Amino acid sequence: MSYSLTDCLFPPRCPICGEIMTVNEKLENRKAHEACEKSLDFSMHSFKNLNASSFDDSRSLLYYEGKARDMMFEIKSGGMRDYCTYLGELTWKRLGDWIKSLDIECMIPVPVSDERKRVRGYNQAEEIAMAISERSGIPVNTSILVRVPDTAALKTLGPEERLLNLKNAFKVTRKVKPGTGILLIDDIYTTGATMGICAHLLRIKAGAERIYALSVTEGKV
């Protein structure tokens, strides 16, 4: 067994270092070099800032620095959609036991604007959630929480403007059944304002009883 023609033309690369994966690694179904994966700075803890109180529990996988930050850049600006699959698989590998313990009905990725999704071609949080779903069997729901069109890009705003913009950036489309538990998924957790607003809406407007949060990366406090 060897590389396919597609692999020869577009050889799979380690998402962490960018080097080509070996035939043996491919046969072992590895998505990254073992040594590279071990070198990542795993966080594996609940969120620590004030917005953490928005959630019944939370976890991040990696600190947003070094190679993890590089992967996020490639996902957002370099079109590396496959990296989302790898990070979803790694999340399940490292945090699967925690996810299973939550007894949730679905996972909801933080939505991005239609324009951002059109330009990038995907919502990275949704791609990560789908990779987790394939391994866990937990469904992904993208219809309950949606992004409102024509809100400004958050990185262009100051703190007060950002918060005001966020409050108008999302809406809930329907109620969920009583007792529902939801896991919010995002790619980067910094201040937690975005996930906090989403959690508030899902709790107050959708009627979810339990809201958990999971981010692949988190800025160090």
XYZ file of N, CA and C in Angstrom:
663
model
N 0.855 -1.199 0.000
C 0.000 0.000 0.000
C 0.887 1.244 0.000
N 0.539 2.245 -0.827
C 1.381 3.432 -0.955
C 0.502 4.657 -1.173
N 1.157 5.769 -1.437
C 0.432 7.000 -1.715
C -0.425 6.843 -2.972
N -1.601 7.449 -2.974
C -2.425 7.519 -4.158
C -1.879 8.610 -5.069
N -2.448 8.710 -6.284
C -2.033 9.759 -7.208
C -2.288 11.137 -6.599
N -3.440 11.269 -5.926
C -3.754 12.545 -5.280
C -2.711 12.890 -4.227
N -2.301 11.878 -3.462
C -1.291 12.109 -2.434
C 0.047 12.508 -3.045
N 0.353 11.924 -4.201
C 1.606 12.276 -4.866
C 1.582 13.720 -5.372
N 0.415 14.119 -5.894
C 0.296 15.483 -6.414
C 0.143 16.503 -5.286
N -0.610 16.115 -4.253
C -0.856 17.005 -3.113
C -0.568 16.224 -1.832
N 0.700 15.990 -1.535
C 1.051 15.149 -0.388
C 0.553 15.733 0.925
N -0.020 14.879 1.795
C -0.486 15.372 3.094
C 0.671 15.895 3.926
N 0.447 17.014 4.573
C 1.493 17.644 5.378
C 1.056 17.721 6.840
N 2.002 17.688 7.698
C 1.745 17.858 9.127
C 1.221 19.278 9.345
N 0.073 19.440 9.968
C -0.471 20.787 10.170
C 0.331 21.616 11.169
N 1.210 20.968 11.905
C 1.967 21.677 12.933
C 3.277 22.230 12.391
N 4.022 21.383 11.644
C 5.324 21.842 11.119
C 5.305 22.102 9.618
N 4.290 21.576 8.915
C 4.180 21.797 7.481
C 4.954 20.819 6.621
N 5.687 19.884 7.241
C 6.460 18.910 6.470
C 5.561 17.773 5.983
N 5.983 17.121 4.886
C 5.199 16.037 4.290
C 5.156 14.836 5.236
N 3.979 14.240 5.371
C 3.813 13.041 6.183
C 4.395 11.838 5.445
N 4.971 10.899 6.177
C 5.548 9.709 5.562
C 4.459 8.702 5.217
N 4.814 7.724 4.377
C 3.872 6.655 4.021
C 3.440 5.898 5.266
N 4.376 5.580 6.145
C 4.046 4.847 7.365
C 3.082 5.635 8.246
N 3.291 6.938 8.348
C 2.390 7.763 9.142
C 0.999 7.783 8.541
N 0.928 7.807 7.219
C -0.363 7.784 6.551
C -1.071 6.450 6.801
N -0.319 5.354 6.742
C -0.907 4.040 6.983
C -1.417 3.924 8.419
N -0.758 4.615 9.334
C -1.190 4.620 10.730
C -2.316 5.616 10.969
N -2.768 6.258 9.876
C -3.851 7.249 9.926
C -3.499 8.449 10.795
N -2.226 8.787 10.834
C -1.786 9.968 11.578
C -2.033 11.222 10.754
N -2.499 12.261 11.409
C -2.718 13.540 10.737
C -1.578 14.520 10.993
N -0.709 14.188 11.980
C 0.413 15.058 12.323
C 1.562 14.197 12.834
N 2.777 14.736 12.742
C 3.924 14.028 13.297
C 3.738 13.882 14.808
N 4.048 12.708 15.321
C 3.871 12.452 16.750
C 4.684 13.430 17.599
N 5.931 13.681 17.190
C 6.789 14.593 17.959
C 6.233 16.015 17.931
N 5.679 16.420 16.793
C 5.101 17.762 16.691
C 3.906 17.900 17.631
N 3.068 16.873 17.639
C 1.882 16.914 18.492
C 2.267 16.999 19.974
N 3.290 16.248 20.346
C 3.745 16.265 21.738
C 4.335 17.625 22.128
N 4.785 18.378 21.129
C 5.416 19.669 21.422
C 4.400 20.795 21.634
N 3.126 20.536 21.342
C 2.107 21.566 21.497
C 1.905 21.907 22.970
N 1.518 23.152 23.224
C 1.310 23.626 24.586
C -0.168 23.456 24.935
N -0.501 22.320 25.544
C -1.888 22.006 25.879
C -2.317 22.769 27.135
N -3.542 23.284 27.102
C -4.096 23.972 28.268
C -4.955 23.009 29.091
N -5.983 22.433 28.475
C -6.788 21.374 29.086
C -7.456 21.796 30.407
N -7.876 23.046 30.494
C -8.525 23.486 31.728
C -9.731 24.361 31.388
N -10.502 24.713 32.408
C -11.645 25.594 32.205
C -11.173 27.028 32.030
N -12.021 27.866 31.435
C -11.679 29.259 31.209
C -11.501 29.980 32.550
N -10.603 30.973 32.559
C -10.230 31.602 33.822
C -10.717 33.037 33.998
N -11.202 33.687 32.933
C -11.548 35.105 33.092
C -13.004 35.290 33.534
N -13.434 36.550 33.616
C -14.752 36.855 34.163
C -15.883 36.238 33.356
N -15.747 36.189 32.041
C -16.818 35.650 31.208
C -16.994 34.147 31.374
N -16.067 33.493 32.060
C -16.188 32.047 32.294
C -17.447 31.705 33.083
N -17.962 32.670 33.845
C -19.169 32.428 34.637
C -20.417 32.279 33.764
N -20.292 32.552 32.468
C -21.421 32.406 31.546
C -21.757 30.942 31.279
N -20.836 30.038 31.627
C -20.965 28.631 31.256
C -21.050 27.737 32.502
N -21.738 26.622 32.357
C -21.789 25.649 33.440
C -20.435 24.957 33.621
N -19.711 24.835 32.537
C -18.331 24.335 32.581
C -17.700 24.664 31.234
N -16.400 24.598 31.166
C -15.703 24.967 29.931
C -14.354 24.274 29.857
N -13.827 24.202 28.642
C -12.492 23.663 28.433
C -11.866 24.325 27.209
N -10.549 24.460 27.254
C -9.777 24.794 26.063
C -8.760 23.681 25.858
N -8.323 23.517 24.622
C -7.380 22.453 24.297
C -5.945 22.940 24.319
N -5.685 24.061 23.637
C -4.323 24.559 23.456
C -4.235 26.036 23.822
N -3.057 26.445 24.229
C -2.815 27.873 24.383
C -2.598 28.493 23.000
N -3.134 29.694 22.833
C -3.043 30.383 21.541
C -1.683 31.054 21.411
N -0.699 30.258 21.077
C 0.657 30.754 20.886
C 1.444 29.746 20.051
N 2.566 30.180 19.524
C 3.453 29.280 18.781
C 2.764 28.575 17.630
N 2.915 27.261 17.585
C 2.381 26.464 16.478
C 0.860 26.462 16.438
N 0.227 26.529 17.603
C -1.240 26.586 17.621
C -1.731 27.870 16.966
N -1.070 28.979 17.260
C -1.426 30.252 16.629
C -1.180 30.190 15.126
N -0.081 29.544 14.728
C 0.213 29.398 13.296
C -0.866 28.589 12.589
N -1.333 27.510 13.219
C -2.393 26.695 12.620
C -3.666 27.506 12.456
N -4.006 28.305 13.458
C -5.204 29.136 13.369
C -5.095 30.152 12.233
N -3.905 30.705 12.059
C -3.703 31.648 10.957
C -3.911 30.955 9.616
N -3.365 29.751 9.471
C -3.503 29.021 8.212
C -4.954 28.640 7.947
N -5.687 28.328 9.002
C -7.106 27.994 8.855
C -7.901 29.218 8.408
N -7.623 30.359 9.014
C -8.417 31.558 8.742
C -7.979 32.300 7.491
N -6.686 32.275 7.199
C -6.173 33.077 6.086
C -5.536 32.268 4.972
N -5.217 31.011 5.247
C -4.518 30.204 4.257
C -5.354 29.120 3.611
N -6.647 29.070 3.963
C -7.539 28.089 3.348
C -7.291 26.648 3.769
N -6.606 26.442 4.902
C -6.268 25.079 5.324
C -7.423 24.454 6.107
N -8.463 24.121 5.388
C -9.672 23.551 5.989
C -9.389 22.213 6.670
N -8.465 21.426 6.109
C -8.144 20.115 6.685
C -7.592 20.229 8.102
N -6.981 21.364 8.414
C -6.451 21.540 9.763
C -7.576 21.509 10.798
N -8.766 21.953 10.397
C -9.919 21.913 11.301
C -10.247 20.471 11.681
N -10.180 19.576 10.692
C -10.449 18.162 10.959
C -9.437 17.612 11.947
N -8.166 17.940 11.731
C -7.133 17.473 12.652
C -7.391 17.995 14.065
N -7.703 19.275 14.197
C -7.917 19.854 15.521
C -9.172 19.293 16.186
N -10.193 18.986 15.389
C -11.382 18.333 15.947
C -11.057 16.944 16.467
N -10.263 16.196 15.704
C -9.860 14.865 16.137
C -8.987 14.936 17.395
N -8.079 15.900 17.429
C -7.215 16.059 18.592
C -8.024 16.468 19.826
N -9.020 17.311 19.621
C -9.897 17.708 20.721
C -10.610 16.498 21.304
N -11.133 15.653 20.435
C -11.833 14.456 20.902
C -10.865 13.500 21.609
N -9.679 13.372 21.073
C -8.663 12.499 21.669
C -8.309 12.947 23.083
N -8.181 14.252 23.281
C -7.734 14.784 24.564
C -8.877 15.128 25.517
N -10.021 15.539 24.971
C -11.119 16.021 25.809
C -12.402 15.211 25.640
N -12.301 14.077 24.958
C -13.482 13.263 24.697
C -14.195 12.799 25.954
N -13.445 12.399 26.965
C -14.069 11.935 28.206
C -14.878 13.054 28.858
N -14.334 14.271 28.827
C -15.068 15.409 29.386
C -16.332 15.671 28.583
N -16.222 15.660 27.258
C -17.393 15.906 26.408
C -18.478 14.868 26.668
N -18.088 13.600 26.767
C -19.067 12.534 27.010
C -19.770 12.716 28.354
N -19.057 13.261 29.332
C -19.637 13.413 30.670
C -20.707 14.491 30.738
N -20.807 15.353 29.729
C -21.717 16.497 29.773
C -23.179 16.125 29.527
N -23.416 15.013 28.853
C -24.781 14.574 28.541
C -25.544 15.666 27.798
N -25.001 16.073 26.646
C -25.584 17.161 25.866
C -26.413 16.633 24.703
N -27.329 17.472 24.249
C -28.171 17.115 23.103
C -27.501 17.456 21.771
N -26.678 18.512 21.760
C -26.044 18.923 20.509
C -24.863 19.836 20.774
N -24.077 20.036 19.743
C -23.003 21.026 19.743
C -23.399 22.157 18.805
N -23.116 23.389 19.212
C -23.426 24.551 18.386
C -22.142 25.344 18.159
N -21.654 25.403 16.924
C -20.480 26.245 16.642
C -20.869 27.710 16.625
N -19.980 28.561 17.127
C -20.242 30.002 17.069
C -20.335 30.411 15.601
N -21.435 31.017 15.178
C -21.613 31.342 13.755
C -20.726 32.509 13.311
N -20.372 32.487 12.038
C -19.700 33.627 11.410
C -20.666 34.238 10.404
N -20.356 35.420 9.934
C -21.229 36.089 8.970
C -21.231 35.333 7.647
N -22.308 35.494 6.901
C -22.397 34.862 5.581
C -21.264 35.329 4.675
N -20.912 36.617 4.790
C -19.836 37.153 3.962
C -18.498 36.503 4.314
N -18.209 36.382 5.609
C -16.966 35.748 6.040
C -16.913 34.282 5.597
N -18.032 33.603 5.710
C -18.083 32.195 5.301
C -17.920 32.064 3.788
N -18.480 33.009 3.046
C -18.351 32.967 1.589
C -16.902 33.177 1.171
N -16.237 34.148 1.774
C -14.851 34.455 1.419
C -13.922 33.312 1.809
N -14.077 32.815 3.031
C -13.195 31.758 3.530
C -13.587 30.400 2.974
N -14.873 30.214 2.726
C -15.360 28.937 2.213
C -15.904 28.025 3.284
N -15.767 28.402 4.549
C -16.233 27.562 5.651
C -16.197 28.367 6.945
N -16.905 27.846 7.935
C -16.817 28.357 9.304
C -15.934 27.378 10.069
N -14.772 27.827 10.514
C -13.812 26.922 11.140
C -14.366 26.257 12.397
N -15.168 26.975 13.185
C -15.762 26.375 14.382
C -16.714 25.242 14.005
N -17.448 25.436 12.922
C -18.361 24.397 12.439
C -17.590 23.179 11.947
N -16.487 23.401 11.224
C -15.678 22.287 10.726
C -15.088 21.483 11.890
N -14.626 22.164 12.924
C -14.082 21.496 14.106
C -15.177 20.694 14.802
N -16.352 21.304 14.940
C -17.477 20.617 15.579
C -17.883 19.371 14.798
N -17.877 19.458 13.467
C -18.244 18.307 12.640
C -17.251 17.163 12.822
N -15.977 17.494 12.954
C -14.965 16.450 13.173
C -15.177 15.770 14.524
N -15.542 16.541 15.537
C -15.851 15.953 16.845
C -17.104 15.092 16.744
N -18.096 15.576 16.009
C -19.360 14.858 15.845
C -19.158 13.491 15.191
N -18.273 13.430 14.201
C -18.023 12.167 13.512
C -17.493 11.097 14.459
N -16.801 11.515 15.512
C -16.219 10.566 16.451
C -17.105 10.326 17.665
N -17.912 11.317 18.003
C -18.721 11.212 19.217
C -20.159 10.781 18.962
N -20.651 11.050 17.749
C -22.053 10.790 17.456
C -22.976 11.902 17.939
N -22.413 12.952 18.533
C -23.222 14.076 19.010
C -23.518 15.000 17.829
N -24.785 15.306 17.573
C -25.107 16.123 16.396
C -24.647 17.568 16.525
N -24.403 18.188 15.371
C -24.067 19.610 15.287
C -25.292 20.360 14.793
N -25.663 21.424 15.474
C -26.820 22.228 15.075
C -26.346 23.631 14.689
N -26.655 24.031 13.460
C -26.262 25.367 12.988
C -27.462 26.259 12.717
N -28.656 25.825 13.141
C -29.864 26.603 12.838
C -30.448 27.324 14.048
N -30.124 26.893 15.264
C -30.706 27.520 16.452
C -30.100 28.896 16.704
N -28.779 29.002 16.566
C -28.066 30.262 16.783
C -27.468 30.712 15.459
N -27.824 31.915 15.002
C -27.350 32.398 13.710
C -26.751 33.796 13.856
N -25.930 34.140 12.883
C -25.300 35.464 12.866
C -26.208 36.450 12.145
N -26.331 37.640 12.698
C -27.125 38.686 12.070
C -26.259 39.401 11.040
N -26.760 39.609 9.829
C -25.961 40.281 8.798
C -25.623 41.726 9.167
N -24.545 42.208 8.535
C -24.180 43.626 8.583
C -23.729 44.130 9.954
N -23.135 43.253 10.777
C -22.480 43.745 11.980
C -20.994 43.870 11.686
N -20.344 44.839 12.293
C -18.949 45.142 11.971
C -18.000 44.047 12.427
N -16.850 43.949 11.767
C -15.814 43.007 12.186
C -15.306 43.429 13.559
N -15.255 42.469 14.489
C -14.933 42.804 15.878
C -13.533 43.370 16.042
N -12.591 42.917 15.233
C -11.211 43.360 15.404
C -11.032 44.837 15.048
N -12.032 45.440 14.396
C -11.934 46.855 14.030
C -12.479 47.763 15.122
N -13.031 47.184 16.198
C -13.741 47.975 17.204
C -12.990 48.050 18.529
N -13.283 49.115 19.289
C -12.785 49.229 20.642
C -13.612 48.379 21.586
N -13.199 48.253 22.862
C -13.875 47.364 23.812
C -15.373 47.641 23.973
N -15.770 48.904 24.140
C -17.175 49.221 24.342
C -17.987 48.988 23.067
N -17.412 49.402 21.932
C -18.096 49.184 20.655
C -18.232 47.694 20.362
N -17.188 46.934 20.707
C -17.187 45.488 20.475
C -18.338 44.823 21.233
N -18.493 45.197 22.503
C -19.544 44.584 23.314
C -20.921 44.940 22.778
N -21.128 46.221 22.415
C -22.412 46.646 21.872
C -22.705 45.927 20.561
N -21.693 45.810 19.713
C -21.855 45.121 18.440
C -22.201 43.650 18.647
N -21.540 43.019 19.624
C -21.779 41.605 19.898
C -23.221 41.339 20.332
N -23.767 42.247 21.109
C -25.128 42.052 21.604
C -26.141 42.018 20.470
N -25.775 42.600 19.336
C -26.681 42.622 18.187
C -26.233 41.693 17.057
N -25.186 40.921 17.313
C -24.577 40.143 16.232
C -25.187 38.762 16.045
N -25.928 38.271 17.049
C -26.475 36.912 16.988
C -27.955 36.932 17.335
N -28.646 35.920 16.860
C -30.040 35.757 17.271
C -30.375 34.265 17.348
N -31.370 33.978 18.171
C -31.873 32.612 18.340
C -33.128 32.463 17.499
N -33.228 31.367 16.784
C -34.348 31.174 15.853
C -35.501 30.378 16.440
N -35.249 29.632 17.511
C -36.326 28.826 18.095
C -35.942 28.362 19.500
N -36.933 27.896 20.217
C -36.734 27.333 21.543
C -36.219 25.892 21.435
N -35.551 25.456 22.486
C -35.148 24.045 22.579
C -36.012 23.373 23.626
N -36.012 22.064 23.673
C -36.847 21.354 24.640
C -36.308 21.556 26.057
N -37.170 21.510 27.059
C -36.737 21.703 28.448
C -35.632 20.711 28.850
N -34.682 21.206 29.629
C -33.606 20.345 30.107
C -32.443 20.170 29.151
N -32.492 20.873 28.018
C -31.461 20.701 26.991
C -30.087 21.194 27.459
N -29.069 20.391 27.160
C -27.683 20.780 27.376
C -26.999 20.990 26.044
N -26.237 22.066 25.929
C -25.595 22.449 24.664
C -24.113 22.697 24.905
N -23.293 22.255 23.965
C -21.866 22.569 23.989
C -21.563 23.568 22.885
N -21.175 24.773 23.271
C -20.750 25.803 22.319
C -19.312 25.519 21.893
N -19.040 25.642 20.596
C -17.706 25.367 20.062
C -17.166 26.614 19.367
N -15.916 26.966 19.661
C -15.251 28.046 18.923
C -13.776 27.692 18.757
N -13.106 28.464 17.912
C -11.702 28.159 17.616
C -10.736 28.908 18.532
N -11.080 30.143 18.904
C -10.191 30.964 19.734
C -11.000 31.623 20.848
N -10.508 31.530 22.071
C -11.137 32.176 23.214
C -10.160 33.212 23.757
N -10.567 34.477 23.717
C -9.702 35.545 24.248
C -10.391 36.157 25.472
N -11.210 37.188 25.279
C -11.933 37.762 26.413
C -13.137 36.915 26.804
N -13.629 36.121 25.872
C -14.814 35.315 26.131
C -16.114 36.039 25.863
N -16.022 37.277 25.372
C -17.242 38.065 25.150
C -18.163 37.413 24.132
N -17.600 36.912 23.042
C -18.433 36.312 21.986
C -19.168 35.083 22.496
N -18.439 34.154 23.080
C -19.083 32.941 23.584
C -20.033 33.261 24.730
N -19.701 34.292 25.530
C -20.580 34.683 26.624
C -21.931 35.183 26.137
N -21.921 36.011 25.097
C -23.169 36.499 24.501
C -23.975 35.343 23.920
N -23.296 34.443 23.230
C -23.980 33.273 22.645
C -24.624 32.426 23.741
N -23.895 32.206 24.830
C -24.420 31.413 25.935
C -25.651 32.086 26.549
N -25.576 33.397 26.723
C -26.705 34.154 27.285
C -27.949 34.003 26.415
N -27.789 34.137 25.119
C -28.923 34.020 24.207
C -29.515 32.611 24.223
N -28.659 31.629 24.231
C -29.146 30.245 24.233
C -29.877 29.911 25.535
N -29.426 30.523 26.612
C -30.067 30.257 27.904
C -31.389 31.024 28.035
N -31.362 32.315 27.682
C -32.537 33.175 27.894
C -33.561 33.053 26.766
N -33.085 33.089 25.528
C -33.996 33.092 24.375
C -34.388 31.685 23.908
N -33.404 30.757 23.929
C -33.706 29.398 23.455
C -34.194 28.497 24.577
N -33.895 28.877 25.828
C -34.365 28.084 26.956
C -33.495 26.898 27.313
N -32.236 26.904 26.873
C -31.333 25.804 27.230
C -31.066 25.831 28.738
N -31.023 24.659 29.335
C -30.807 24.578 30.779
C -29.336 24.622 31.144
N -28.518 23.939 30.322
C -27.083 23.853 30.603
C -26.289 24.282 29.366
N -25.331 25.184 29.573
C -24.486 25.666 28.482
C -23.023 25.418 28.845
N -22.365 24.635 28.014
C -20.939 24.368 28.175
C -20.192 25.016 27.009
N -18.919 25.255 27.213
C -18.134 25.910 26.162
C -16.810 25.181 25.955
N -16.423 25.054 24.702
C -15.168 24.437 24.344
C -14.505 25.277 23.249
N -13.282 25.695 23.487
C -12.509 26.413 22.476
C -11.225 25.647 22.207
N -10.859 25.529 20.943
C -9.632 24.817 20.603
C -8.416 25.521 21.165
N -8.410 26.851 21.102
C -7.282 27.615 21.649
C -7.786 28.674 22.613
N -6.887 29.075 23.498
C -7.206 30.090 24.492
C -5.975 30.933 24.764
N -6.162 32.243 24.804
C -5.061 33.113 25.158
C -4.672 32.937 26.611
N -3.374 32.973 26.898
C -2.921 32.826 28.281
C -3.331 34.038 29.087
N -3.835 33.778 30.295
C -4.251 34.856 31.184
C -3.033 35.467 31.850
